Amino acid sequence: MANQLSLKKSLNLFDSTALVIGSMIGSGIFIVSADMSRTLGAPGWLMLTWLITGILTIIAAVSYGELASLMPHAGGQYVYLREAYHPMFGFLYGWTFFLVIQTGTIAAVAMAFAKFSGVLFPWFSEKNIWLDLGFIKCNTVQILAISCIIFLTWLNTNGIKTGKYVQNSFTVVKVGVLILFILFGLVLGTNHETVKLNMSIFWDAQQFTGGKIIPLTGFAIVTAMGTAMVGSLFTSVTWENLTYTAGEVKNPKRNVPLGLFFGTLIVTIIYLLANVVYLNILPLRGNPEGATAIERGIQFAANDRLATASMESVFGQYAAVIMAIFIVISTFGCNNGQILSGARVYYAMANHGLFFKRVAKLNSQGVPAAGLWAQGIWAALLCFSGTYSQLLDYVVFAILIFYVLTIGAIFILRIKKPEAERSYKAFGYPVLPAIYLLVASFVMIDLLIYKPDYTWPGLIIVLLGVPVFFLWKRNVK
């Protein structure tokens, strides 16, 4: 049973929007287009994939707004699934959220933070093995990633106001620098030869895999887009973090839906423009053995660091270091948002008897400190689980499962609770939510077929939660 302390309503509309933007913009936008380009091989299909991702993200966000106005409680998506379907569905989300979704995202972003720190301080390198026990190796990148997680976890135990000030500050900085990056890239960075080359292959899809180039036509392009969308989707998730903190938002029935809409819209525009900058400076196709950023192109940018490669080709090595500093700041702020919001889900679950009782308690600062530390410890362990791209695949599939279920909850609750007060209703209902369900379901099927190594284990983790739910309920009784 929870103690008598209560969550403090400290987040206004600006804070809510900043939480969405700050949680979404991490390192993905500076990295994933390289792998997407190897999968698609053409500027037009790359941009279309990003555009579709952005539209889907905004549709999902404005649809979640209806659920947020109907149930403005801490826990967000967990609460929606619990009320629309059955407590077991809420538990399955919370179970997967803790094991893979939130903690996996925190781990992936922390690893990206540490890798980009290696540009500034070469000691942080995956080749610099600090501890080798045979069955597990610990390098200095992992040490820095784990240290970042521990520090931000501790920071957020000091209260929601501390967390929001950090979030707002880093969000303002990262958006400001991104705008400067886009302006410089469009005004000063134009490479006319590059633009001409990219336009000549704009819709000429081809896939680079296993060292071979495979032309893509017809339905093969559609499946390639579904596979490539792993990158853009991962970069565009976690906007729903705002719903977890609804219990701490002032006037949540208004500010949560608006924060979701404004946040996802701003980020989508930034992402599209950032990709225009890449195509304005670098050729999409390149040579993996190329000596310069131009020769390597977008496909084979060093360590997939596109933003760094873009600035380096225009302003030289000095600008590349500055860009690396910005990405370190961006990923740090992104993880603060992930850590701040995630613990609210475990807090809501614990209050329903579906998580450890201690997590239902708030500390003297009015935050679920036990939930924060449980999340932080598991995320730190996940830093040993695989590479950035592997964590990305693992997380995206699990997230999509629950996005589909949650959008479906809108239809179900319209039937189950037709008279319930809805200060905001999903825009374009039922057409836009239905389109989202169809496209997201196709992407999931595509990933199960073409990226089975991490998608099937993700699905198995979700299903393993079913017996765990019944065992947990029996032990609680």
mmCIF file of C-alpha atoms in Angstrom, residues 85-401:
data_model
loop_
_atom_site.group_PDB
_atom_site.id
_atom_site.type_symbol
_atom_site.label_atom_id
_atom_site.label_comp_id
_atom_site.label_asym_id
_atom_site.label_seq_id
_atom_site.Cartn_x
_atom_site.Cartn_y
_atom_site.Cartn_z
ATOM 1 C CA TYR A 85 -8.813 -4.922 -21.937
ATOM 2 C CA HIS A 86 -7.988 -6.615 -18.640
ATOM 3 C CA PRO A 87 -5.477 -6.107 -15.796
ATOM 4 C CA MET A 88 -3.345 -8.802 -17.426
ATOM 5 C CA PHE A 89 -2.759 -6.610 -20.497
ATOM 6 C CA GLY A 90 -1.639 -3.772 -18.270
ATOM 7 C CA PHE A 91 0.710 -6.159 -16.510
ATOM 8 C CA LEU A 92 2.101 -7.495 -19.807
ATOM 9 C CA TYR A 93 2.894 -3.945 -20.820
ATOM 10 C CA GLY A 94 4.514 -3.137 -17.484
ATOM 11 C CA TRP A 95 6.420 -6.424 -17.522
ATOM 12 C CA THR A 96 7.761 -5.787 -21.029
ATOM 13 C CA PHE A 97 8.262 -2.094 -20.282
ATOM 14 C CA PHE A 98 10.558 -2.958 -17.393
ATOM 15 C CA LEU A 99 12.409 -5.853 -19.036
ATOM 16 C CA VAL A 100 12.842 -4.451 -22.559
ATOM 17 C CA ILE A 101 11.067 -1.266 -23.625
ATOM 18 C CA GLN A 102 12.081 1.506 -21.230
ATOM 19 C CA THR A 103 15.190 -0.045 -19.773
ATOM 20 C CA GLY A 104 16.345 -1.193 -23.227
ATOM 21 C CA THR A 105 15.880 2.327 -24.563
ATOM 22 C CA ILE A 106 17.756 3.791 -21.598
ATOM 23 C CA ALA A 107 20.599 1.329 -22.175
ATOM 24 C CA ALA A 108 20.748 2.001 -25.933
ATOM 25 C CA VAL A 109 20.797 5.788 -25.485
ATOM 26 C CA ALA A 110 23.389 5.539 -22.702
ATOM 27 C CA MET A 111 25.607 3.432 -24.968
ATOM 28 C CA ALA A 112 25.250 6.025 -27.730
ATOM 29 C CA PHE A 113 26.146 8.767 -25.214
ATOM 30 C CA ALA A 114 29.272 6.855 -24.261
ATOM 31 C CA LYS A 115 30.292 6.088 -27.865
ATOM 32 C CA PHE A 116 30.066 9.736 -28.903
ATOM 33 C CA SER A 117 31.999 10.689 -25.782
ATOM 34 C CA GLY A 118 34.738 8.530 -27.271
ATOM 35 C CA VAL A 119 35.117 11.094 -30.087
ATOM 36 C CA LEU A 120 36.119 13.637 -27.445
ATOM 37 C CA PHE A 121 37.948 11.302 -25.073
ATOM 38 C CA PRO A 122 39.429 8.320 -26.952
ATOM 39 C CA TRP A 123 39.885 6.395 -23.677
ATOM 40 C CA PHE A 124 36.175 5.555 -23.980
ATOM 41 C CA SER A 125 36.424 2.874 -26.616
ATOM 42 C CA GLU A 126 34.869 -0.544 -27.138
ATOM 43 C CA LYS A 127 38.397 -1.792 -27.768
ATOM 44 C CA ASN A 128 39.528 -0.612 -24.341
ATOM 45 C CA ILE A 129 38.592 -3.673 -22.279
ATOM 46 C CA TRP A 130 38.583 -2.851 -18.574
ATOM 47 C CA LEU A 131 37.491 -6.255 -17.291
ATOM 48 C CA ASP A 132 37.524 -9.648 -19.024
ATOM 49 C CA LEU A 133 35.967 -12.579 -17.198
ATOM 50 C CA GLY A 134 35.777 -14.773 -20.269
ATOM 51 C CA PHE A 135 31.995 -15.114 -20.377
ATOM 52 C CA ILE A 136 31.574 -11.342 -20.168
ATOM 53 C CA LYS A 137 33.720 -8.383 -21.117
ATOM 54 C CA CYS A 138 33.403 -4.847 -19.794
ATOM 55 C CA ASN A 139 34.828 -1.999 -21.866
ATOM 56 C CA THR A 140 35.155 1.675 -21.019
ATOM 57 C CA VAL A 141 32.144 2.616 -23.185
ATOM 58 C CA GLN A 142 29.945 0.385 -21.030
ATOM 59 C CA ILE A 143 31.443 1.840 -17.857
ATOM 60 C CA LEU A 144 30.577 5.383 -18.950
ATOM 61 C CA ALA A 145 27.071 4.358 -20.078
ATOM 62 C CA ILE A 146 26.353 2.726 -16.724
ATOM 63 C CA SER A 147 27.773 5.720 -14.841
ATOM 64 C CA CYS A 148 25.434 8.025 -16.790
ATOM 65 C CA ILE A 149 22.411 5.879 -15.895
ATOM 66 C CA ILE A 150 23.331 5.802 -12.203
ATOM 67 C CA PHE A 151 23.904 9.567 -12.042
ATOM 68 C CA LEU A 152 20.610 10.476 -13.759
ATOM 69 C CA THR A 153 18.719 7.987 -11.588
ATOM 70 C CA TRP A 154 20.108 9.608 -8.462
ATOM 71 C CA LEU A 155 19.357 13.081 -9.841
ATOM 72 C CA ASN A 156 15.694 12.213 -10.372
ATOM 73 C CA THR A 157 15.274 10.891 -6.836
ATOM 74 C CA ASN A 158 15.615 14.535 -5.759
ATOM 75 C CA GLY A 159 12.134 15.455 -6.986
ATOM 76 C CA ILE A 160 10.115 16.153 -10.125
ATOM 77 C CA LYS A 161 11.191 19.816 -10.166
ATOM 78 C CA THR A 162 14.856 18.852 -10.348
ATOM 79 C CA GLY A 163 14.091 16.419 -13.154
ATOM 80 C CA LYS A 164 12.031 18.930 -15.137
ATOM 81 C CA TYR A 165 14.632 21.704 -14.848
ATOM 82 C CA VAL A 166 17.295 19.381 -16.206
ATOM 83 C CA GLN A 167 14.912 18.244 -18.945
ATOM 84 C CA ASN A 168 13.881 21.752 -19.982
ATOM 85 C CA SER A 169 17.472 23.004 -20.053
ATOM 86 C CA PHE A 170 18.789 20.172 -22.191
ATOM 87 C CA THR A 171 15.774 20.271 -24.504
ATOM 88 C CA VAL A 172 16.165 24.008 -25.200
ATOM 89 C CA VAL A 173 19.883 23.548 -25.887
ATOM 90 C CA LYS A 174 19.467 20.554 -28.192
ATOM 91 C CA VAL A 175 16.613 22.107 -30.198
ATOM 92 C CA GLY A 176 18.558 25.349 -30.554
ATOM 93 C CA VAL A 177 21.692 23.615 -31.780
ATOM 94 C CA LEU A 178 19.674 21.379 -34.117
ATOM 95 C CA ILE A 179 18.122 24.457 -35.681
ATOM 96 C CA LEU A 180 21.599 25.933 -36.183
ATOM 97 C CA PHE A 181 22.777 22.618 -37.663
ATOM 98 C CA ILE A 182 19.870 22.628 -40.118
ATOM 99 C CA LEU A 183 20.403 26.276 -41.087
ATOM 100 C CA PHE A 184 24.147 25.809 -41.612
ATOM 101 C CA GLY A 185 23.555 22.622 -43.563
ATOM 102 C CA LEU A 186 20.980 24.177 -45.878
ATOM 103 C CA VAL A 187 22.592 27.603 -46.336
ATOM 104 C CA LEU A 188 26.347 26.991 -46.151
ATOM 105 C CA GLY A 189 26.715 23.267 -46.648
ATOM 106 C CA THR A 190 25.155 22.718 -50.071
ATOM 107 C CA ASN A 191 27.315 20.515 -52.277
ATOM 108 C CA HIS A 192 25.876 20.958 -55.763
ATOM 109 C CA GLU A 193 27.593 17.851 -57.150
ATOM 110 C CA THR A 194 26.167 15.804 -54.279
ATOM 111 C CA VAL A 195 22.669 17.180 -54.787
ATOM 112 C CA LYS A 196 22.842 16.424 -58.526
ATOM 113 C CA LEU A 197 24.019 12.877 -57.828
ATOM 114 C CA ASN A 198 21.320 12.225 -55.224
ATOM 115 C CA MET A 199 18.609 13.555 -57.523
ATOM 116 C CA SER A 200 19.752 11.238 -60.320
ATOM 117 C CA ILE A 201 19.081 8.143 -58.153
ATOM 118 C CA PHE A 202 16.177 9.612 -56.183
ATOM 119 C CA TRP A 203 13.820 6.613 -56.622
ATOM 120 C CA ASP A 204 16.368 4.000 -57.735
ATOM 121 C CA ALA A 205 16.047 1.595 -54.790
ATOM 122 C CA GLN A 206 18.749 -0.934 -54.052
ATOM 123 C CA GLN A 207 19.928 -2.780 -50.966
ATOM 124 C CA PHE A 208 23.488 -3.227 -49.781
ATOM 125 C CA THR A 209 23.710 -6.482 -47.831
ATOM 126 C CA GLY A 210 26.469 -9.005 -47.307
ATOM 127 C CA GLY A 211 28.785 -6.925 -49.428
ATOM 128 C CA LYS A 212 26.417 -7.205 -52.408
ATOM 129 C CA ILE A 213 24.101 -4.671 -54.079
ATOM 130 C CA ILE A 214 20.584 -5.967 -54.762
ATOM 131 C CA PRO A 215 18.203 -3.889 -56.954
ATOM 132 C CA LEU A 216 14.744 -3.437 -55.398
ATOM 133 C CA THR A 217 11.476 -3.233 -57.295
ATOM 134 C CA GLY A 218 7.778 -3.635 -56.584
ATOM 135 C CA PHE A 219 6.807 -5.220 -53.263
ATOM 136 C CA ALA A 220 10.482 -5.712 -52.362
ATOM 137 C CA ILE A 221 10.702 -1.943 -51.866
ATOM 138 C CA VAL A 222 7.730 -2.029 -49.486
ATOM 139 C CA THR A 223 9.279 -4.797 -47.367
ATOM 140 C CA ALA A 224 12.616 -2.965 -47.375
ATOM 141 C CA MET A 225 10.871 0.176 -46.120
ATOM 142 C CA GLY A 226 9.265 -1.846 -43.330
ATOM 143 C CA THR A 227 12.662 -3.184 -42.301
ATOM 144 C CA ALA A 228 14.357 0.211 -42.596
ATOM 145 C CA MET A 229 11.605 1.761 -40.506
ATOM 146 C CA VAL A 230 13.117 0.126 -37.423
ATOM 147 C CA GLY A 231 15.587 3.000 -37.359
ATOM 148 C CA SER A 232 13.150 5.850 -37.900
ATOM 149 C CA LEU A 233 10.585 4.338 -35.519
ATOM 150 C CA PHE A 234 13.145 3.906 -32.752
ATOM 151 C CA THR A 235 14.171 7.521 -33.218
ATOM 152 C CA SER A 236 10.511 8.598 -33.041
ATOM 153 C CA VAL A 237 9.333 6.641 -29.995
ATOM 154 C CA THR A 238 9.092 7.517 -26.285
ATOM 155 C CA TRP A 239 6.781 10.497 -26.867
ATOM 156 C CA GLU A 240 4.303 8.506 -24.743
ATOM 157 C CA ASN A 241 6.596 9.096 -21.741
ATOM 158 C CA LEU A 242 4.492 12.164 -21.039
ATOM 159 C CA THR A 243 1.443 9.988 -20.313
ATOM 160 C CA TYR A 244 3.347 8.210 -17.529
ATOM 161 C CA THR A 245 3.741 11.498 -15.669
ATOM 162 C CA ALA A 246 0.090 12.587 -16.106
ATOM 163 C CA GLY A 247 -0.353 12.522 -12.319
ATOM 164 C CA GLU A 248 2.243 15.312 -12.092
ATOM 165 C CA VAL A 249 0.903 17.486 -14.945
ATOM 166 C CA LYS A 250 -1.169 20.582 -14.214
ATOM 167 C CA ASN A 251 -4.557 20.400 -15.953
ATOM 168 C CA PRO A 252 -3.620 17.029 -17.517
ATOM 169 C CA LYS A 253 -6.811 16.724 -19.596
ATOM 170 C CA ARG A 254 -5.594 19.715 -21.611
ATOM 171 C CA ASN A 255 -1.819 19.754 -21.293
ATOM 172 C CA VAL A 256 -1.094 16.068 -21.921
ATOM 173 C CA PRO A 257 -2.879 15.915 -25.329
ATOM 174 C CA LEU A 258 -1.421 19.279 -26.383
ATOM 175 C CA GLY A 259 2.052 18.333 -25.189
ATOM 176 C CA LEU A 260 1.876 15.094 -27.193
ATOM 177 C CA PHE A 261 0.773 16.905 -30.356
ATOM 178 C CA PHE A 262 3.181 19.845 -30.226
ATOM 179 C CA GLY A 263 6.108 17.666 -29.175
ATOM 180 C CA THR A 264 5.725 15.040 -31.913
ATOM 181 C CA LEU A 265 5.029 17.661 -34.592
ATOM 182 C CA ILE A 266 8.155 19.673 -33.753
ATOM 183 C CA VAL A 267 10.351 16.575 -33.650
ATOM 184 C CA THR A 268 8.972 15.222 -36.935
ATOM 185 C CA ILE A 269 9.783 18.498 -38.714
ATOM 186 C CA ILE A 270 13.295 18.537 -37.234
ATOM 187 C CA TYR A 271 13.933 14.931 -38.305
ATOM 188 C CA LEU A 272 12.818 15.540 -41.884
ATOM 189 C CA LEU A 273 14.955 18.670 -42.191
ATOM 190 C CA ALA A 274 17.983 16.913 -40.677
ATOM 191 C CA ASN A 275 17.762 14.248 -43.390
ATOM 192 C CA VAL A 276 17.499 16.957 -46.047
ATOM 193 C CA VAL A 277 20.746 18.374 -44.663
ATOM 194 C CA TYR A 278 22.468 14.984 -44.941
ATOM 195 C CA LEU A 279 21.358 14.665 -48.568
ATOM 196 C CA ASN A 280 22.382 18.256 -49.228
ATOM 197 C CA ILE A 281 25.949 17.585 -48.090
ATOM 198 C CA LEU A 282 26.688 13.885 -48.600
ATOM 199 C CA PRO A 283 25.903 11.500 -51.465
ATOM 200 C CA LEU A 284 23.598 8.744 -50.284
ATOM 201 C CA ARG A 285 25.646 6.020 -51.920
ATOM 202 C CA GLY A 286 29.273 5.612 -51.073
ATOM 203 C CA ASN A 287 32.289 3.356 -50.865
ATOM 204 C CA PRO A 288 32.898 1.525 -47.566
ATOM 205 C CA GLU A 289 36.638 1.867 -48.245
ATOM 206 C CA GLY A 290 36.387 5.599 -48.955
ATOM 207 C CA ALA A 291 38.997 7.860 -47.379
ATOM 208 C CA THR A 292 36.775 10.930 -46.915
ATOM 209 C CA ALA A 293 33.243 11.574 -45.675
ATOM 210 C CA ILE A 294 32.148 12.395 -49.234
ATOM 211 C CA GLU A 295 33.596 9.166 -50.601
ATOM 212 C CA ARG A 296 31.974 7.065 -47.886
ATOM 213 C CA GLY A 297 28.646 8.824 -48.333
ATOM 214 C CA ILE A 298 25.635 8.443 -46.072
ATOM 215 C CA GLN A 299 25.654 4.648 -46.377
ATOM 216 C CA PHE A 300 29.131 4.202 -44.976
ATOM 217 C CA ALA A 301 29.674 7.205 -42.728
ATOM 218 C CA ALA A 302 32.306 6.355 -40.120
ATOM 219 C CA ASN A 303 30.534 4.466 -37.315
ATOM 220 C CA ASP A 304 27.257 5.652 -38.916
ATOM 221 C CA ARG A 305 27.854 9.121 -37.404
ATOM 222 C CA LEU A 306 26.084 11.131 -40.104
ATOM 223 C CA ALA A 307 25.855 14.500 -38.375
ATOM 224 C CA THR A 308 29.555 14.376 -37.558
ATOM 225 C CA ALA A 309 30.438 13.353 -41.129
ATOM 226 C CA SER A 310 28.254 16.150 -42.546
ATOM 227 C CA MET A 311 29.857 18.868 -40.448
ATOM 228 C CA GLU A 312 33.332 17.468 -41.006
ATOM 229 C CA SER A 313 32.913 17.627 -44.793
ATOM 230 C CA VAL A 314 31.910 21.307 -44.572
ATOM 231 C CA PHE A 315 33.850 22.774 -41.644
ATOM 232 C CA GLY A 316 36.637 20.292 -41.025
ATOM 233 C CA GLN A 317 37.588 18.232 -37.978
ATOM 234 C CA TYR A 318 37.029 21.053 -35.481
ATOM 235 C CA ALA A 319 33.334 21.252 -36.347
ATOM 236 C CA ALA A 320 33.035 17.469 -36.109
ATOM 237 C CA VAL A 321 34.221 17.605 -32.506
ATOM 238 C CA ILE A 322 31.673 20.328 -31.725
ATOM 239 C CA MET A 323 28.968 18.160 -33.248
ATOM 240 C CA ALA A 324 30.050 15.247 -31.077
ATOM 241 C CA ILE A 325 29.746 17.491 -28.004
ATOM 242 C CA PHE A 326 26.207 18.368 -28.999
ATOM 243 C CA ILE A 327 25.226 14.733 -29.484
ATOM 244 C CA VAL A 328 26.612 13.890 -26.048
ATOM 245 C CA ILE A 329 24.421 16.668 -24.609
ATOM 246 C CA SER A 330 21.434 15.448 -26.615
ATOM 247 C CA THR A 331 21.681 11.840 -25.465
ATOM 248 C CA PHE A 332 22.219 12.902 -21.861
ATOM 249 C CA GLY A 333 19.039 14.993 -21.914
ATOM 250 C CA CYS A 334 17.134 12.245 -23.712
ATOM 251 C CA ASN A 335 17.974 9.699 -21.044
ATOM 252 C CA ASN A 336 16.951 12.084 -18.290
ATOM 253 C CA GLY A 337 13.442 12.110 -19.783
ATOM 254 C CA GLN A 338 13.397 8.312 -20.086
ATOM 255 C CA ILE A 339 14.505 7.786 -16.502
ATOM 256 C CA LEU A 340 12.228 10.474 -15.049
ATOM 257 C CA SER A 341 9.059 9.121 -16.640
ATOM 258 C CA GLY A 342 9.601 5.368 -16.606
ATOM 259 C CA ALA A 343 9.440 4.897 -12.845
ATOM 260 C CA ARG A 344 5.868 6.259 -12.810
ATOM 261 C CA VAL A 345 4.684 3.112 -14.605
ATOM 262 C CA TYR A 346 6.134 0.824 -11.932
ATOM 263 C CA TYR A 347 4.620 3.097 -9.281
ATOM 264 C CA ALA A 348 1.141 2.695 -10.822
ATOM 265 C CA MET A 349 1.609 -1.084 -11.138
ATOM 266 C CA ALA A 350 2.733 -1.404 -7.524
ATOM 267 C CA ASN A 351 -0.369 0.474 -6.377
ATOM 268 C CA HIS A 352 -2.436 -2.197 -8.175
ATOM 269 C CA GLY A 353 -0.471 -4.998 -6.539
ATOM 270 C CA LEU A 354 1.359 -5.901 -9.768
ATOM 271 C CA PHE A 355 4.881 -4.822 -8.833
ATOM 272 C CA PHE A 356 7.005 -4.868 -5.705
ATOM 273 C CA LYS A 357 5.223 -3.130 -2.817
ATOM 274 C CA ARG A 358 8.179 -0.905 -2.016
ATOM 275 C CA VAL A 359 7.886 0.727 -5.461
ATOM 276 C CA ALA A 360 4.425 2.034 -4.510
ATOM 277 C CA LYS A 361 6.028 4.309 -1.932
ATOM 278 C CA LEU A 362 7.191 7.848 -2.608
ATOM 279 C CA ASN A 363 10.265 9.309 -0.974
ATOM 280 C CA SER A 364 10.331 12.598 0.920
ATOM 281 C CA GLN A 365 10.614 14.466 -2.412
ATOM 282 C CA GLY A 366 7.373 12.916 -3.690
ATOM 283 C CA VAL A 367 8.938 10.625 -6.319
ATOM 284 C CA PRO A 368 9.022 6.791 -6.597
ATOM 285 C CA ALA A 369 12.713 6.415 -5.725
ATOM 286 C CA ALA A 370 12.589 2.609 -5.390
ATOM 287 C CA GLY A 371 11.140 2.362 -8.901
ATOM 288 C CA LEU A 372 13.838 4.669 -10.218
ATOM 289 C CA TRP A 373 16.613 2.524 -8.758
ATOM 290 C CA ALA A 374 15.060 -0.768 -9.909
ATOM 291 C CA GLN A 375 14.839 0.657 -13.428
ATOM 292 C CA GLY A 376 18.374 2.020 -13.286
ATOM 293 C CA ILE A 377 19.964 -1.232 -12.129
ATOM 294 C CA TRP A 378 18.280 -3.323 -14.830
ATOM 295 C CA ALA A 379 19.073 -0.759 -17.563
ATOM 296 C CA ALA A 380 22.712 -0.817 -16.456
ATOM 297 C CA LEU A 381 22.801 -4.608 -16.830
ATOM 298 C CA LEU A 382 21.279 -4.324 -20.315
ATOM 299 C CA CYS A 383 24.299 -2.297 -21.395
ATOM 300 C CA PHE A 384 26.067 -5.668 -21.584
ATOM 301 C CA SER A 385 23.360 -7.272 -23.734
ATOM 302 C CA GLY A 386 24.379 -6.248 -27.253
ATOM 303 C CA THR A 387 25.213 -3.516 -29.710
ATOM 304 C CA TYR A 388 23.220 -0.340 -30.257
ATOM 305 C CA SER A 389 21.490 -1.754 -33.353
ATOM 306 C CA GLN A 390 20.579 -4.990 -31.570
ATOM 307 C CA LEU A 391 19.022 -3.114 -28.662
ATOM 308 C CA LEU A 392 17.200 -0.950 -31.197
ATOM 309 C CA ASP A 393 15.604 -3.952 -32.942
ATOM 310 C CA TYR A 394 14.737 -5.531 -29.609
ATOM 311 C CA VAL A 395 12.989 -2.436 -28.298
ATOM 312 C CA VAL A 396 11.096 -1.352 -31.427
ATOM 313 C CA PHE A 397 9.167 -4.584 -31.886
ATOM 314 C CA ALA A 398 8.004 -4.714 -28.272
ATOM 315 C CA ILE A 399 6.951 -1.062 -28.452
ATOM 316 C CA LEU A 400 4.946 -1.642 -31.642
ATOM 317 C CA ILE A 401 2.958 -4.468 -30.061
#
